[in-house]
């Protein structure tokens, strides 16, 4: 059996047909920037997440950078960022001229709850990342941020569909940032992202920033750039969104099959929180000190895996920074992501489970 970590050409024939039909409709309409599909995407997401303002943009990295710029964070400011995340979370802080201050994570890879210790007189914001789809305790984080008058930018790139106390990931902070990169739970057929906010003022600023500072053509109110979403991607996302709940059910079902098959193995840690209701099951990340061996063993059996992520940010050349990042560093050496997506077959999960059991026994 050959099982890639993720093979997007395996998506359902029914979905492929809907996407082809969407493309054909859009070709006939001839609107490739802005337009009805972008408006529909924004309003659908606003309704789904109960977010007053949803602003589609070019990708998740831009969404984070737009959030920082809209909040006027820049030179001389510090932003607290977890040591273990995708590089974008810290990259954007540097891109706006501010300094990322890294803080360790907890054992699950989420910003450690004692992050307040990283606050200095220069701190302007904190960026909690809902890594792998598991949410940071947002009530507690928001309280601390409020106490210190810090902005909160939620990096919800991996957490579309996750929620806490019935509130969607990305709707707690001043701005929530989503990625619709093709590998995400709600993924486009290319690049796309979104900012969420409750603030009419931030909504306006983000819309200006992503469109050369203009709300109306040729009236440039501030310095911006082009970070607009492609209409075609908005159209594809609208088609894919119709299946989102079904795909989530399949993900959760596969996650519980993994859990049933893999609990109780000595030397393997299973992410039990993935089955909690508010977890979107974006990535199924196991931990073992024998990661390298296991990865090779599975590869030999035709099973693709991935590592999210092999290096912590403070160890990377562009960010080099000292500190105690022991949890994050341990994760970077032990995590291994198993295939989990709506287009898998139950027999494939059984095959992977058996291979892992064989490895450990
Ligand atoms: C945690 C996190 N932040 C930000 C991003 C950036 O999103 P994009 O790839 O759409 O720019 C990603 C995407 O992988 C991510 O996983």
Coordinates of C-alpha atoms and ligand atoms in Angstrom, one line a residue:
X1 CA 0.0 0.0 0.0
X2 CA 1.2 3.6 -0.8
X3 CA -0.2 6.3 1.5
X4 CA 1.1 9.8 0.9
X5 CA 0.9 12.2 3.9
X6 CA -1.5 14.3 1.9
X7 CA -2.5 13.7 -1.7
X8 CA -4.9 16.5 -2.9
X9 CA -5.6 14.9 -6.2
X10 CA -7.6 12.3 -4.2
X11 CA -10.4 14.7 -3.3
X12 CA -14.0 13.4 -4.0
X13 CA -15.1 13.3 -7.6
X14 CA -18.2 15.2 -6.6
X15 CA -16.2 18.0 -5.1
X16 CA -13.9 18.0 -8.2
X17 CA -17.0 18.4 -10.4
X18 CA -18.3 21.3 -8.3
X19 CA -14.9 23.0 -8.6
X20 CA -14.8 22.6 -12.3
X21 CA -18.3 24.0 -12.6
X22 CA -17.3 26.9 -10.4
X23 CA -14.3 27.6 -12.6
X24 CA -16.4 27.4 -15.7
X25 CA -19.1 29.8 -14.3
X26 CA -16.4 32.3 -13.3
X27 CA -14.7 32.1 -16.7
X28 CA -18.1 33.0 -18.2
X29 CA -18.6 35.9 -15.8
X30 CA -15.1 37.3 -16.3
X31 CA -14.6 38.7 -12.8
X32 CA -11.2 37.8 -11.4
X33 CA -10.6 40.4 -8.7
X34 CA -13.2 41.2 -6.0
X35 CA -16.8 40.6 -6.9
X36 CA -19.6 38.3 -5.7
X37 CA -17.5 35.3 -4.8
X38 CA -15.3 37.3 -2.5
X39 CA -18.3 38.9 -0.9
X40 CA -20.0 35.5 -0.5
X41 CA -16.9 34.0 1.1
X42 CA -16.6 36.8 3.6
X43 CA -20.3 36.7 4.5
X44 CA -20.3 32.9 4.8
X45 CA -17.3 32.9 7.2
X46 CA -18.8 35.8 9.2
X47 CA -22.0 33.8 9.7
X48 CA -20.2 30.5 10.4
X49 CA -17.8 32.0 13.0
X50 CA -20.2 34.8 14.2
X51 CA -17.5 37.2 13.3
X52 CA -18.8 40.8 12.6
X53 CA -16.0 41.5 10.1
X54 CA -14.2 38.9 7.9
X55 CA -11.7 40.3 5.4
X56 CA -10.4 37.9 2.7
X57 CA -6.8 38.4 1.7
X58 CA -4.0 36.8 -0.3
X59 CA -2.7 34.3 2.3
X60 CA -2.4 33.6 6.0
X61 CA 1.0 35.3 6.3
X62 CA -0.3 38.5 4.8
X63 CA -3.3 38.3 7.2
X64 CA -0.9 38.3 10.1
X65 CA 1.1 41.2 8.7
X66 CA -2.0 43.2 7.9
X67 CA -3.1 42.7 11.5
X68 CA 0.2 44.0 12.8
X69 CA 0.1 47.0 10.5
X70 CA -3.5 47.8 11.2
X71 CA -2.7 47.9 14.9
X72 CA 0.3 50.2 14.1
X73 CA 2.9 47.8 15.5
X74 CA 6.4 48.6 14.2
X75 CA 9.9 49.7 15.0
X76 CA 10.7 49.7 18.7
X77 CA 7.8 47.4 19.6
X78 CA 8.0 43.8 20.9
X79 CA 5.6 41.0 20.1
X80 CA 5.5 37.8 22.1
X81 CA 5.5 34.7 19.9
X82 CA 5.6 31.0 20.8
X83 CA 9.0 29.2 20.1
X84 CA 7.2 26.4 18.2
X85 CA 5.1 27.5 15.2
X86 CA 5.3 27.9 11.5
X87 CA 7.8 30.5 10.6
X88 CA 5.2 33.1 9.4
X89 CA 4.1 33.9 12.9
X90 CA 7.5 35.5 13.7
X91 CA 8.5 36.5 10.1
X92 CA 5.7 39.1 9.9
X93 CA 6.8 40.7 13.2
X94 CA 10.2 41.3 11.7
X95 CA 8.7 42.4 8.4
X96 CA 6.9 45.3 10.1
X97 CA 10.1 46.3 11.9
X98 CA 9.2 45.0 15.4
X99 CA 11.0 42.4 17.5
X100 CA 9.6 38.9 18.1
X101 CA 10.2 37.9 21.7
X102 CA 10.0 34.1 21.9
X103 CA 8.5 32.2 24.7
X104 CA 8.4 28.5 25.4
X105 CA 5.3 26.3 24.7
X106 CA 3.5 23.8 26.9
X107 CA 3.8 20.1 26.3
X108 CA 1.3 20.4 23.5
X109 CA 3.1 23.1 21.6
X110 CA 0.8 26.0 22.7
X111 CA 2.2 29.3 24.1
X112 CA 3.0 28.5 27.8
X113 CA 0.6 30.0 30.3
X114 CA 3.4 32.0 32.0
X115 CA 4.1 34.1 28.9
X116 CA 3.4 37.2 31.0
X117 CA 7.0 36.9 32.1
X118 CA 8.1 37.9 28.6
X119 CA 6.4 41.3 28.9
X120 CA 8.6 44.4 28.9
X121 CA 7.8 48.1 28.6
X122 CA 8.1 47.7 24.8
X123 CA 5.6 44.8 24.5
X124 CA 2.6 45.7 22.3
X125 CA 1.1 42.4 21.4
X126 CA 1.0 38.7 21.9
X127 CA 0.3 36.1 19.1
X128 CA -1.2 32.9 20.4
X129 CA -1.0 30.1 17.8
X130 CA -3.7 27.4 17.9
X131 CA -1.1 24.8 16.8
X132 CA -2.3 21.6 15.1
X133 CA -5.9 22.7 15.7
X134 CA -5.8 22.7 19.5
X135 CA -6.7 26.1 21.0
X136 CA -4.8 28.1 23.5
X137 CA -6.9 28.8 26.6
X138 CA -8.2 32.1 25.2
X139 CA -10.2 33.3 28.2
X140 CA -7.2 33.3 30.4
X141 CA -4.9 34.7 27.7
X142 CA -7.4 37.6 26.9
X143 CA -7.6 38.5 30.6
X144 CA -3.8 38.7 31.0
X145 CA -3.5 40.7 27.7
X146 CA -6.2 43.1 28.9
X147 CA -4.5 43.6 32.3
X148 CA -1.3 44.6 30.5
X149 CA -3.0 46.5 27.7
X150 CA -1.6 44.3 25.0
X151 CA -3.2 43.6 21.6
X152 CA -4.0 40.0 20.8
X153 CA -3.5 38.6 17.3
X154 CA -4.7 35.0 17.0
X155 CA -2.8 32.9 14.6
X156 CA -5.7 30.7 13.6
X157 CA -4.0 29.4 10.4
X158 CA -4.4 25.8 11.6
X159 CA -7.6 26.1 13.5
X160 CA -10.5 26.8 11.2
X161 CA -13.4 24.9 12.7
X162 CA -11.9 24.8 16.2
X163 CA -13.8 26.5 19.0
X164 CA -13.8 27.1 22.8
X165 CA -16.9 27.8 24.9
X166 CA -18.9 27.9 21.6
X167 CA -16.7 30.7 20.2
X168 CA -14.7 30.0 17.0
X169 CA -10.9 30.2 16.9
X170 CA -9.8 33.6 15.6
X171 CA -12.8 35.5 17.1
X172 CA -11.3 36.1 20.6
X173 CA -8.4 38.5 19.8
X174 CA -8.3 42.0 18.3
X175 CA -7.6 40.3 15.0
X176 CA -7.8 36.6 14.1
X177 CA -5.9 35.4 11.1
X178 CA -6.8 32.4 9.0
X179 CA -5.0 30.6 6.2
X180 CA -6.7 28.8 3.4
X181 CA -3.5 27.2 2.1
X182 CA -4.5 24.0 0.2
X183 CA -3.4 21.6 3.1
X184 CA -5.7 23.3 5.7
X185 CA -9.0 21.9 6.8
X186 CA -10.7 24.6 4.6
X187 CA -8.1 24.9 1.8
X188 CA -8.3 26.7 -1.5
X189 CA -6.7 25.5 -4.7
X190 CA -4.0 28.0 -4.2
X191 CA -3.1 30.8 -1.8
X192 CA -5.7 32.6 0.3
X193 CA -6.2 33.9 3.8
X194 CA -8.5 36.1 6.0
X195 CA -8.5 38.5 8.9
X196 CA -11.4 38.4 11.4
X197 CA -12.2 41.3 13.8
X198 CA -15.0 42.8 15.9
X199 CA -13.8 46.3 15.3
X200 CA -15.3 48.4 12.5
X201 CA -12.2 50.6 12.6
X202 CA -9.8 47.7 12.2
X203 CA -12.0 46.3 9.4
X204 CA -11.6 49.5 7.5
X205 CA -7.9 49.8 8.1
X206 CA -7.2 46.2 7.0
X207 CA -9.3 46.7 3.9
X208 CA -7.3 49.8 3.1
X209 CA -4.0 48.2 3.7
X210 CA -4.6 45.2 1.5
X211 CA -5.7 47.4 -1.4
X212 CA -3.1 50.1 -1.8
X213 CA -4.7 52.3 0.9
X214 CA -7.9 52.7 -1.2
X215 CA -11.5 51.9 -0.5
X216 CA -12.5 53.7 -3.7
X217 CA -10.4 53.5 -6.8
X218 CA -7.7 56.2 -7.0
X219 CA -8.5 57.6 -3.6
X220 CA -5.4 56.5 -1.6
X221 CA -5.9 57.2 2.1
X222 CA -2.8 55.5 3.4
X223 CA 0.2 53.5 2.3
X224 CA -0.9 49.9 1.5
X225 CA -0.1 47.3 -1.0
X226 CA -1.8 44.5 -3.0
X227 CA -2.8 41.7 -0.7
X228 CA -6.2 40.9 -2.3
X229 CA -7.5 37.4 -2.5
X230 CA -7.9 36.0 -6.0
X231 CA -11.7 35.8 -6.9
X232 CA -11.1 32.4 -8.3
X233 CA -9.8 31.1 -4.9
X234 CA -12.8 32.7 -3.1
X235 CA -15.0 30.8 -5.6
X236 CA -13.3 27.5 -5.0
X237 CA -13.5 28.1 -1.2
X238 CA -17.2 28.7 -1.5
X239 CA -17.6 25.4 -3.2
X240 CA -15.4 23.5 -0.7
X241 CA -17.0 25.2 2.3
X242 CA -20.3 23.4 1.4
X243 CA -18.6 20.2 2.3
X244 CA -16.7 21.4 5.3
X245 CA -18.9 19.8 8.0
X246 CA -18.8 16.5 6.2
X247 CA -15.0 16.6 5.9
X248 CA -14.7 17.5 9.6
X249 CA -16.8 14.4 10.5
X250 CA -14.5 12.2 8.4
X251 CA -11.4 13.7 10.0
X252 CA -12.7 13.1 13.5
X253 CA -13.8 9.6 12.6
X254 CA -10.3 8.8 11.4
X255 CA -8.7 10.4 14.4
X256 CA -10.8 8.2 16.7
X257 CA -9.7 5.1 14.8
X258 CA -6.1 6.1 15.3
X259 CA -6.7 6.7 19.0
X260 CA -8.4 3.3 19.4
X261 CA -5.5 1.6 17.6
X262 CA -2.6 3.5 19.1
X263 CA -3.4 4.0 22.8
X264 CA -1.4 2.1 25.4
X265 CA 1.8 1.7 23.3
X266 CA 4.9 2.2 25.5
X267 CA 7.1 4.9 24.1
X268 CA 4.4 6.6 22.0
X269 CA 2.4 9.7 23.1
X270 CA -1.0 10.1 21.4
X271 CA -2.6 13.6 21.2
X272 CA -5.8 12.7 23.0
X273 CA -7.1 16.3 22.9
X274 CA -7.7 15.8 19.1
X275 CA -11.0 14.1 20.0
X276 CA -12.3 16.9 22.1
X277 CA -15.3 18.6 20.5
X278 CA -13.6 22.0 19.9
X279 CA -10.5 20.5 18.2
X280 CA -10.6 20.6 14.4
X281 CA -8.3 17.6 13.9
X282 CA -6.1 19.5 11.6
X283 CA -3.0 17.5 12.3
X284 CA -2.5 14.2 14.1
X285 CA 0.8 14.6 15.8
X286 CA 2.3 11.7 17.8
X287 CA 5.4 12.0 19.9
X288 CA 8.2 9.5 20.3
X289 CA 11.9 9.7 21.1
X290 CA 12.4 7.1 18.3
X291 CA 10.9 9.5 15.7
X292 CA 13.7 9.2 13.0
X293 CA 13.5 5.4 13.2
X294 CA 9.7 5.3 13.1
X295 CA 9.6 7.7 10.1
X296 CA 12.0 5.5 8.1
X297 CA 10.1 2.4 9.1
X298 CA 6.8 3.8 7.9
X299 CA 8.4 5.1 4.7
X300 CA 9.5 1.6 4.1
X301 CA 5.9 0.4 4.4
X302 CA 4.8 3.1 1.9
X303 CA 3.5 5.5 4.5
X304 CA 4.3 9.2 4.2
X305 CA 4.6 11.3 7.4
X306 CA 5.5 14.9 8.1
X307 CA 7.2 16.9 10.9
X308 CA 5.6 20.0 12.2
X309 CA 8.3 21.3 12.9
X310 CA 11.8 20.1 13.0
X311 CA 13.3 23.4 14.3
X312 CA 12.2 25.9 16.8
X313 CA 12.1 29.5 15.7
X314 CA 14.7 30.9 18.1
X315 CA 17.2 28.5 16.7
X316 CA 16.7 29.7 13.1
X317 CA 19.2 32.0 11.5
X318 CA 16.8 35.0 10.9
X319 CA 15.5 35.0 14.5
X320 CA 18.4 33.7 16.6
X321 CA 17.5 34.2 20.2
X322 CA 18.5 32.7 23.6
X323 CA 16.1 31.5 26.3
X324 CA 14.6 28.4 27.9
X325 CA 12.6 26.7 25.1
X326 CA 12.9 23.2 26.5
X327 CA 9.3 22.1 25.8
X328 CA 9.3 23.5 22.3
X329 CA 12.8 22.0 21.6
X330 CA 11.7 18.6 22.9
X331 CA 8.6 18.7 20.6
X332 CA 10.8 19.6 17.6
X333 CA 12.8 16.4 18.2
X334 CA 9.9 14.1 18.9
X335 CA 6.8 15.1 16.8
X336 CA 5.6 13.1 13.8
X337 CA 2.4 13.9 11.9
X338 CA 0.5 10.9 10.6
X339 CA -1.7 11.1 7.4
X340 CA -5.2 12.5 8.3
X341 CA -7.5 14.0 5.7
X342 CA -11.0 13.5 4.5
X343 CA -10.0 11.5 1.4
X344 CA -8.5 8.6 3.2
X345 CA -10.0 5.1 3.5
X346 CA -10.6 3.3 6.8
X347 CA -8.4 0.4 5.5
X348 CA -5.5 2.9 5.2
X349 CA -5.8 4.0 8.8
X350 CA -5.9 0.3 9.9
X351 CA -2.8 -0.3 7.8
X352 CA -0.9 2.6 9.4
X353 CA -2.0 1.6 12.9
X354 CA -0.8 -1.9 12.4
X355 CA 2.5 -0.7 11.0
X356 CA 3.1 1.5 14.1
X357 CA 2.1 -1.3 16.5
X358 CA 4.6 -3.6 14.7
X359 CA 7.3 -1.0 15.1
X360 CA 6.9 -0.7 18.8
X361 CA 6.4 -4.4 19.6
Ligands
LIG1 C1 0.6 28.6 12.3 C2 0.7 29.2 10.9 N1 0.7 30.5 10.8 C3 0.7 31.1 9.6 C4 0.6 30.4 8.4 C5 0.7 31.1 7.1 O1 -0.3 30.9 6.2 P1 -0.1 30.9 4.7 O2 0.7 29.7 4.3 O3 -1.5 30.9 4.1 O4 0.7 32.2 4.4 C6 0.6 29.0 8.5 C7 0.5 28.2 7.3 O5 1.0 27.1 7.1 C8 0.6 28.4 9.8 O6 0.5 27.0 9.9

